[in-house]
Short mmCIF file of C-alpha atoms in Angstrom, two decimals:
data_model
loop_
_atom_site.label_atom_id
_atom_site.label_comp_id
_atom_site.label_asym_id
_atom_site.label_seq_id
_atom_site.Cartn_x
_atom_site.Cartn_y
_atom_site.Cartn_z
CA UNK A 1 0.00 0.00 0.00
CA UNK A 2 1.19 3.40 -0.77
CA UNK A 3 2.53 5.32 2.26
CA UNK A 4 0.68 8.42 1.74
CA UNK A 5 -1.91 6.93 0.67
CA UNK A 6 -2.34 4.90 3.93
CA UNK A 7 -1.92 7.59 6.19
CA UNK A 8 -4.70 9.34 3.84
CA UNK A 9 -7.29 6.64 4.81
CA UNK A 10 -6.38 6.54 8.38
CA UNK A 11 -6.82 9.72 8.66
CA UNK A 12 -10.52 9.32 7.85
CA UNK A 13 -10.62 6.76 10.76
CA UNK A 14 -9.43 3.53 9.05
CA UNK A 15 -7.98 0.84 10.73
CA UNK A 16 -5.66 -1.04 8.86
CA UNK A 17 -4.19 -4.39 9.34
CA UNK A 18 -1.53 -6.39 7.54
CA UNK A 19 -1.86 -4.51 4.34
CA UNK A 20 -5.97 -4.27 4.36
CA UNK A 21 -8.34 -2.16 5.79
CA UNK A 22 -10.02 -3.86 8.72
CA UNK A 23 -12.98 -1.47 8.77
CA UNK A 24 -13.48 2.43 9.18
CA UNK A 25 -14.60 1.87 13.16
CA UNK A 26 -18.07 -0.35 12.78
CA UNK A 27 -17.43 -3.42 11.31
CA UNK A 28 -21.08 -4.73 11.63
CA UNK A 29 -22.63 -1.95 10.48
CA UNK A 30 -20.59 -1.60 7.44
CA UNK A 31 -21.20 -4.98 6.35
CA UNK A 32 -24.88 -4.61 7.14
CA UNK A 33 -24.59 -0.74 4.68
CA UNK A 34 -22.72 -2.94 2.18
CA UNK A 35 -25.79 -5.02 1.74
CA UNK A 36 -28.72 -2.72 1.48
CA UNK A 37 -26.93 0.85 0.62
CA UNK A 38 -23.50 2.22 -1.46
CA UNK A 39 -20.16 1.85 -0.37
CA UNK A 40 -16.54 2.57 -1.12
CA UNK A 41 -13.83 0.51 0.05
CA UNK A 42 -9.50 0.61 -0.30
CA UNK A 43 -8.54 -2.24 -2.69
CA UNK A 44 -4.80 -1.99 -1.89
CA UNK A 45 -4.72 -5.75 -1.03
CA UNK A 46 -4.86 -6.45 -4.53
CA UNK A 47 -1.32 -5.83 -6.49
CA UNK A 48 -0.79 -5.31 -9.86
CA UNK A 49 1.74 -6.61 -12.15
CA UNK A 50 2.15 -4.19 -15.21
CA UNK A 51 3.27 -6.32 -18.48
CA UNK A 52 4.95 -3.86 -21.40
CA UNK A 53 6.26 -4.21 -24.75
CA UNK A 54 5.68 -5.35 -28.23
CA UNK A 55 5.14 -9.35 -27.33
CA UNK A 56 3.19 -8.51 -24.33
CA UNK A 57 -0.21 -9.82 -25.82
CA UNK A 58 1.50 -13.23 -27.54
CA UNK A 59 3.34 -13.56 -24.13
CA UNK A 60 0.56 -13.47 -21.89
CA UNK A 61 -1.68 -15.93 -24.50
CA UNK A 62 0.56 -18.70 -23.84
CA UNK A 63 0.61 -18.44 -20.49
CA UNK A 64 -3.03 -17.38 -19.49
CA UNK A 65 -6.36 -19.83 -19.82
CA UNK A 66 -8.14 -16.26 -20.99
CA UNK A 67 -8.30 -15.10 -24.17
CA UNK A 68 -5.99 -12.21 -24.16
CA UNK A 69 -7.02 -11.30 -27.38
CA UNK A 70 -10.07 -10.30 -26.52
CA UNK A 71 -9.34 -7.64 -24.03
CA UNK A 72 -9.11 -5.34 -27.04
CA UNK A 73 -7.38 -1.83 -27.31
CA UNK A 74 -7.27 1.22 -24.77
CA UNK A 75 -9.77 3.01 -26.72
CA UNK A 76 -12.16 0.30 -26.43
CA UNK A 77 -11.40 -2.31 -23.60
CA UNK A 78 -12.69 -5.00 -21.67
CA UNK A 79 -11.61 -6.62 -18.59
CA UNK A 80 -11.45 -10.48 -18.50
CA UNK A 81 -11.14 -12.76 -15.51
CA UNK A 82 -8.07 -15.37 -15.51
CA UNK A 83 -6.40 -18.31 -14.43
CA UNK A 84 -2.33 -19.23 -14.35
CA UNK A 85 -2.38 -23.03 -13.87
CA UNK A 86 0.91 -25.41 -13.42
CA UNK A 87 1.59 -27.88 -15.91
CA UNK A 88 -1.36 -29.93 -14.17
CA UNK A 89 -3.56 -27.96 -14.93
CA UNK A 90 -3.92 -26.65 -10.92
CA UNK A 91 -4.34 -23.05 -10.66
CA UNK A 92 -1.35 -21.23 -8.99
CA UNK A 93 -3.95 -17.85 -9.67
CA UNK A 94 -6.99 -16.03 -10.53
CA UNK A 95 -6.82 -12.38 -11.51
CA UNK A 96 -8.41 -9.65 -13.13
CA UNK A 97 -6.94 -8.41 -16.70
CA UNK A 98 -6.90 -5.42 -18.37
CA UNK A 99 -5.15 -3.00 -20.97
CA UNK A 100 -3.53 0.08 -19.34
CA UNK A 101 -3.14 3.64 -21.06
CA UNK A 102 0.07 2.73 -22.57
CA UNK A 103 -1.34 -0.21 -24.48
CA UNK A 104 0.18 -2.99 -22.17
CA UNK A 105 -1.83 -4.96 -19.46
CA UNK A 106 -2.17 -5.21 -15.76
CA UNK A 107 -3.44 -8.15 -13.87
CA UNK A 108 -4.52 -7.43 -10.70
CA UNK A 109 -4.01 -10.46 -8.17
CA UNK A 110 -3.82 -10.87 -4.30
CA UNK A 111 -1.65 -9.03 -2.99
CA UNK A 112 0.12 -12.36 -0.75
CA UNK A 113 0.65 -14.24 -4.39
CA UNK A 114 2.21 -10.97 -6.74
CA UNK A 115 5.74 -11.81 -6.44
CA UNK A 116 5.52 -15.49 -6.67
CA UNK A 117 3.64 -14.86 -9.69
CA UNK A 118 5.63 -12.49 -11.20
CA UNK A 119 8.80 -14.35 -10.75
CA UNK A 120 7.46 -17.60 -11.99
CA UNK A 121 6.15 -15.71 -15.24
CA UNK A 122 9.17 -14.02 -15.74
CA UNK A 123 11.04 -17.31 -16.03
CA UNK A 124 9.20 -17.86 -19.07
CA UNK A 125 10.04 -14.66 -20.96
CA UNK A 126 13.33 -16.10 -22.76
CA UNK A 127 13.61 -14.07 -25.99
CA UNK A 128 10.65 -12.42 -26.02
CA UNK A 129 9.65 -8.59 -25.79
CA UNK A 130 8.31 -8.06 -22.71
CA UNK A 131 8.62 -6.91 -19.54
CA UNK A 132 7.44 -7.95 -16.17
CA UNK A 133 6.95 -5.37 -13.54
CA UNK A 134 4.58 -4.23 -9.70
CA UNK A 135 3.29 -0.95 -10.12
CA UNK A 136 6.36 1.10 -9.03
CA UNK A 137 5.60 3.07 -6.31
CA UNK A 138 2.32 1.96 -6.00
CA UNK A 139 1.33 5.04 -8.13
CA UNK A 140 -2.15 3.75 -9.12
CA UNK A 141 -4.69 2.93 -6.23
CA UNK A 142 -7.80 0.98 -6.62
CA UNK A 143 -10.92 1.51 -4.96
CA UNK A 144 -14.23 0.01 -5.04
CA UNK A 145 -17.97 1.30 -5.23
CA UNK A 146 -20.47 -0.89 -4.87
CA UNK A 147 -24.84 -0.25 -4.25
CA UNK A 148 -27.78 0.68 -6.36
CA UNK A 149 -26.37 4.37 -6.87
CA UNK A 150 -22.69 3.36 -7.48
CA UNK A 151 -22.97 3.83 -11.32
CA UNK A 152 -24.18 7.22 -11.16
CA UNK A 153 -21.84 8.07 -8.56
CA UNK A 154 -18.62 6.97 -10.22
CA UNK A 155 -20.00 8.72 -13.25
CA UNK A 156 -20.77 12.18 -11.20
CA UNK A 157 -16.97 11.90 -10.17
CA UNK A 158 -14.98 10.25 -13.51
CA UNK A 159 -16.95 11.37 -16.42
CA UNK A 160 -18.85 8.59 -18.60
CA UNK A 161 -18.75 4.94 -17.75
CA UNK A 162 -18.59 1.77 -20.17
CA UNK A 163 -22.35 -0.24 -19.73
CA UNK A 164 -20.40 -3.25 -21.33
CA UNK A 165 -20.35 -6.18 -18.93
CA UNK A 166 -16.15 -6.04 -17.42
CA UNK A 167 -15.98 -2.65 -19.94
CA UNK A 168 -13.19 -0.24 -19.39
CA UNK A 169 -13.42 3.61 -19.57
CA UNK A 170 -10.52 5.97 -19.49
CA UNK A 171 -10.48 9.22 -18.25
CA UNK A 172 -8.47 12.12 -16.85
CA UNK A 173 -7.86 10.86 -13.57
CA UNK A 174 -7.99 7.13 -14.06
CA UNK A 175 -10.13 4.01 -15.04
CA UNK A 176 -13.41 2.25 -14.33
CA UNK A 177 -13.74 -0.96 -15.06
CA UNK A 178 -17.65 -2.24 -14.88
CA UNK A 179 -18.04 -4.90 -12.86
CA UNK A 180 -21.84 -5.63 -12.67
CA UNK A 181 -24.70 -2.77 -13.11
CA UNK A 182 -23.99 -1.80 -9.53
CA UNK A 183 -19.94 -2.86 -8.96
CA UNK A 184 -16.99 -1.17 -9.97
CA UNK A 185 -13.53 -0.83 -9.77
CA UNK A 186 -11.89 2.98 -10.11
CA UNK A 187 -7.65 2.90 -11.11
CA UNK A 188 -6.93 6.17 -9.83
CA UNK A 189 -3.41 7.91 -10.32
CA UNK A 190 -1.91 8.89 -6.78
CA UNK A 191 -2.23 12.38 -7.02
CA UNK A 192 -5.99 12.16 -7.47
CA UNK A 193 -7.27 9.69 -5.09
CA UNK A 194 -7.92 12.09 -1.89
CA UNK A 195 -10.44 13.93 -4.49
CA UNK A 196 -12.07 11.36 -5.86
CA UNK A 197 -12.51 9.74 -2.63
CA UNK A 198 -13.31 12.23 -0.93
CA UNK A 199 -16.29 12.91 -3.82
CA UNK A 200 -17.28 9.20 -3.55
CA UNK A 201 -17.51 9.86 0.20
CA UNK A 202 -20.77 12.30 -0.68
CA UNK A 203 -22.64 9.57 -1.83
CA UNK A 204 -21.20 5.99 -0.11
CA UNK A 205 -20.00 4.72 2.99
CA UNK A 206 -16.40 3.62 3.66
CA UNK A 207 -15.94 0.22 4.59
CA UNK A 208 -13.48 -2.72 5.11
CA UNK A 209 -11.85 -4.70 2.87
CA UNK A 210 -14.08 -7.64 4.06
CA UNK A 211 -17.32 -6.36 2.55
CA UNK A 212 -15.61 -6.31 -1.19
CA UNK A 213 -15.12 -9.66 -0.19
CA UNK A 214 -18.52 -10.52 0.35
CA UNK A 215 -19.95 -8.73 -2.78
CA UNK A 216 -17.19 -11.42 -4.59
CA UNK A 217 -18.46 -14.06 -2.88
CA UNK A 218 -22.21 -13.08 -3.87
CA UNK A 219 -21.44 -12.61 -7.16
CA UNK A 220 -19.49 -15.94 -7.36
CA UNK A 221 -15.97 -14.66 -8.26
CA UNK A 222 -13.55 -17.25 -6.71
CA UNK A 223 -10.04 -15.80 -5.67
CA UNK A 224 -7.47 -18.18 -5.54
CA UNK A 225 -5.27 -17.37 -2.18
CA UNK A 226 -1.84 -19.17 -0.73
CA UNK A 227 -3.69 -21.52 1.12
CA UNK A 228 -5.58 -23.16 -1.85
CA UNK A 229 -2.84 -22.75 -4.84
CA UNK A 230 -2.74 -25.88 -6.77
CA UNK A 231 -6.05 -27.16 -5.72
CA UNK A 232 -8.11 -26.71 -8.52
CA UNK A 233 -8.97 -26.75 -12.58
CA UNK A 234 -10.30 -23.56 -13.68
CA UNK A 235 -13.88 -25.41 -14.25
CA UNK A 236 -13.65 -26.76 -10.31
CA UNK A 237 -14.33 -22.67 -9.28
CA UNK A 238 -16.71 -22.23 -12.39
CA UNK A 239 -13.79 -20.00 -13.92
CA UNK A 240 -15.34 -21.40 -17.43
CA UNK A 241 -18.41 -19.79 -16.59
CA UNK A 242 -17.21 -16.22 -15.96
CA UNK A 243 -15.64 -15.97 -18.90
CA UNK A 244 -11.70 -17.10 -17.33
CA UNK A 245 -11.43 -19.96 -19.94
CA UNK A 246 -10.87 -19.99 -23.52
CA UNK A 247 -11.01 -23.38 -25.70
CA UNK A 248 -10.75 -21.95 -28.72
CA UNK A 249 -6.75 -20.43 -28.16
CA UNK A 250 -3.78 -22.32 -28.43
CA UNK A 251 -1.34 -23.97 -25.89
CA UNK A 252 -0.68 -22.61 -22.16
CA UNK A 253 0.64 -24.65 -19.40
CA UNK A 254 -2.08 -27.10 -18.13
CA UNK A 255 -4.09 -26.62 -21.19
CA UNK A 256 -3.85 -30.29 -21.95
CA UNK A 257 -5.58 -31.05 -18.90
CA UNK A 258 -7.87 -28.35 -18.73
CA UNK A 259 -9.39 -29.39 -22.22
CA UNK A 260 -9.56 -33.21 -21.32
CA UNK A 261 -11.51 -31.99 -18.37
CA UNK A 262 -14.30 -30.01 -20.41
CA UNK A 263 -13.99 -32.26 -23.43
CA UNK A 264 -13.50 -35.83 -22.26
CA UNK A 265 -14.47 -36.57 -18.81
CA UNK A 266 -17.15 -34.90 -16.54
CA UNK A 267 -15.88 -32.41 -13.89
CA UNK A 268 -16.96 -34.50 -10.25
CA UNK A 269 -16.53 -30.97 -8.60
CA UNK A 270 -17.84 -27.45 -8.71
CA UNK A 271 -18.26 -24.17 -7.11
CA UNK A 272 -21.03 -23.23 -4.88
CA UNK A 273 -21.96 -20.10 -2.88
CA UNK A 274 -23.58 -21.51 0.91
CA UNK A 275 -23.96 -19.97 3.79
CA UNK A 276 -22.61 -21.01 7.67
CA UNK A 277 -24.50 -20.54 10.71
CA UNK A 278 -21.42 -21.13 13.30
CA UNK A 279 -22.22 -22.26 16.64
CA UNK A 280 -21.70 -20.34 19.98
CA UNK A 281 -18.81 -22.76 20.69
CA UNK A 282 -17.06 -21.95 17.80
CA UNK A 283 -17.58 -17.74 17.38
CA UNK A 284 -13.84 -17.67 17.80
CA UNK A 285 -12.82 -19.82 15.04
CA UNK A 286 -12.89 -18.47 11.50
CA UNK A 287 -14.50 -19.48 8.68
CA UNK A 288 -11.12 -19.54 6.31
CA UNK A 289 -10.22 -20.99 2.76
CA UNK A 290 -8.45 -23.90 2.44
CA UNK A 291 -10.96 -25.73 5.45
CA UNK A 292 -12.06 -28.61 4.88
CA UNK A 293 -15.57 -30.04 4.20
CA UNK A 294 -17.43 -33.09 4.90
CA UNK A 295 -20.99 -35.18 4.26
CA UNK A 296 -22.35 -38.44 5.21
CA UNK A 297 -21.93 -39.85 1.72
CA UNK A 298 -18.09 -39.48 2.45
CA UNK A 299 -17.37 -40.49 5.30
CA UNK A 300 -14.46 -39.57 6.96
CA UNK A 301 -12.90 -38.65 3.80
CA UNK A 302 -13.31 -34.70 2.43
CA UNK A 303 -15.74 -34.05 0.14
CA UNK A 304 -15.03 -29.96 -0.36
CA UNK A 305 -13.04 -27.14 0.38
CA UNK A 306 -13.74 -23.43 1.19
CA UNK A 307 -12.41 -21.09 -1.93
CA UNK A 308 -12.99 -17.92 0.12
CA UNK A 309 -15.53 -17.04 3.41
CA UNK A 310 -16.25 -13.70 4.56
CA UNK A 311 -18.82 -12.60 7.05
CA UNK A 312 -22.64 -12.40 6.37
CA UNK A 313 -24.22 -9.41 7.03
CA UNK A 314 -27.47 -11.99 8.60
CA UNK A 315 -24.26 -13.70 11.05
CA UNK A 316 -22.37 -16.58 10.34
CA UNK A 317 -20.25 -16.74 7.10
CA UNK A 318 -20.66 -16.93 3.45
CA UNK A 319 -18.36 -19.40 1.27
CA UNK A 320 -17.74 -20.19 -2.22
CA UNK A 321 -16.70 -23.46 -1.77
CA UNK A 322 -15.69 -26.25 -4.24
CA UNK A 323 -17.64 -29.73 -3.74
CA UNK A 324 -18.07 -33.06 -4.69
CA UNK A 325 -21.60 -32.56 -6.60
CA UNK A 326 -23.04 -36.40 -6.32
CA UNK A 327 -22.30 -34.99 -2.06
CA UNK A 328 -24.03 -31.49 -2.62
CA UNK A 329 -27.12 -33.21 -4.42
CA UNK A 330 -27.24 -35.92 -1.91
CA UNK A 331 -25.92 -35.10 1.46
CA UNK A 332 -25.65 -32.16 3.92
CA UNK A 333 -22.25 -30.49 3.64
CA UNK A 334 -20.58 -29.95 6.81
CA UNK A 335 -17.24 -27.57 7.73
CA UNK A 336 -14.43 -28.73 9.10
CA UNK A 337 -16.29 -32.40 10.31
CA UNK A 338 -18.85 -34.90 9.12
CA UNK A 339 -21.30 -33.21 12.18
CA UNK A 340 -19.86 -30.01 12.32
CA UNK A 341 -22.39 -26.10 11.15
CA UNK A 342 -24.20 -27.45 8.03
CA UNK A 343 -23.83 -25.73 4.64
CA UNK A 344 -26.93 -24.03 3.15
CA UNK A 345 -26.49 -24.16 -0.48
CA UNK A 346 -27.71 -20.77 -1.80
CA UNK A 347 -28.05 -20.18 -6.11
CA UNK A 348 -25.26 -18.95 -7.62
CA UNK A 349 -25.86 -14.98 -10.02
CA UNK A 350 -25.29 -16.68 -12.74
CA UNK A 351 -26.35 -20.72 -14.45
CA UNK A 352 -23.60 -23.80 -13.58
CA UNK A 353 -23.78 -26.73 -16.34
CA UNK A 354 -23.28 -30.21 -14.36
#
């Protein structure tokens, strides 16, 4: 995070914590805002790795399970989601990708799994034109709106808006990317966040880093942290169905296997957004990724994992969480043991194929 930038926000009462911001003083209540009203939150625990130069776009096409392609020019730009797999076909990622003003791309991934990223794709550069670098300085910060009124406030504040679904608009002081109707994402250069937060202010409510995470979580957007690299295909978190996957492109590492999987066998597992009442007993332990999940039909042998849990604004937790589907049609899911808080399966935003 920036150093002036994070004494900026906790000067307007933020409290931050290991590179996020815990809340802005009332963590309930912001998560309870976040649900019925508009709100602006820090995004600084996302980094950005900025790719440059004339391969950039071939480069990032065999490495990717997106179609880079299609992320078109500056002038007229969409965002895609992403995977980076291993040679298995695991995913070592997810990110969010887009072009930049200067015609390259940033991918925007946890902040905990940049470097290892980075380093690991910059092995793979050899001869070709392209550079590999974090956002020096941390000169661009990204913050997120998010409510029924979020469109017409980024617009009050940045000028005109792309209404194309992950669209990218450029303006004076930065980007937008669209993320839904009532989602966004604002790029800002460094010198310009104070105003444009402090205009955003006018209309939304700051809040912690843990509400973006819940509007991900609704909106079924799995991001892949440390503690479950490795664990999945890209069709195992529905990455397919968000638009992450392309079948059409040509090779990328795991490619092989992530083809076999949608062409030649039937994927046992899939993504699916639940909810966890946690009993009394257990208030002090922490829904996390990476737990473990269980059902009857099982046994004593896992039949899921938590992707990513945040707090629910009506208690408990919410998960995305990957799961054998003959368990989720047939048996209650459990966390952490067959007979611990049941799982209530909630629908997903958008349709799942078996």
């Amino acid at each position: 995070m920036n150093p002036d930038w994070q004494a900026y926000l906790q000067s307007q009462h933020a409290l931050i914590e290991n590179g996020r911001v815990a809340h802005f003083s009332d963590a309930a209540a912001e998560l309870s805002t976040t649900q019925s009203a508009t709100v602006v939150t820090d995004l600084s625990h996302f980094d950005l790795i900025q790719f440059a130069g004339e391969d950039a776009q071939s480069f990032l096409q065999g490495q990717l399970t997106c179609d880079v392609s299609k992320v078109g020019s500056p002038a007229a730009a969409v965002a895609t989601y992403g995977g980076y797999c291993n040679p298995k076909g695991r995913m070592l990622a997810s990110f969010l990708l887009w072009r930049d003003n200067s015609g390259g791309y940033l991918m925007q991934l946890p902040s905990a799994l940049r470097a290892g990223i980075q380093k690991r794709l910059a092995m793979y550069v050899l001869r070709a034109k392209v550079t590999l670098a974090a956002d020096p300085g941390d000169s661009l910060v990204r913050i997120g709106v998010a409510g029924s009124h979020a469109g017409a406030l980024v617009q009050s504040i940045l000028g005109e808006i792309s209404p194309l679904p992950l669209g990218v608009s450029q303006g004076e002081r930065g980007s937008v990317i669209s993320l839904s109707e009532e989602r966004f994402e604002l790029i800002i250069a460094h010198e310009h966040t104070a105003a444009v937060w402090q205009g955003l202010r006018k209309g939304a409510r700051p809040v912690g880093a843990a509400c973006w995470d819940w509007l991900d979580i609704k909106a079924g957007i799995p991001v892949i942290l440390p503690e479950t690299q490795e664990q999945f295909v890209p069709q195992m978190v529905n990455l397919d169905v968000i638009g992450g996957v392309s079948f059409e492109k040509g090779c990328y590492p795991g490619q092989e296997i992530v083809a076999r999987t949608q062409y030649l066998g039937k994927i046992k597992r899939r993504m699916y957004l639940a909810g966890i009442k946690v009993q009394p007993g257990r208030a002090a332990m922490p829904i996390r990724a990476g737990d473990e999940l269980f059902s009857a039909d099982m046994g004593d042998q896992s039949s899921g994992t938590v992707v990513n849990a945040a707090p629910s604004p009506g208690g408990g937790y919410d998960v995305l969480a990957v799961i054998q589907i003959s368990s989720a049609e047939a048996s209650q899911i459990h966390w952490t043991s067959p007979d611990g808080p049941a799982l209530e399966i909630m629908p997903l935003p958008y349709a799942v194929d078996p």
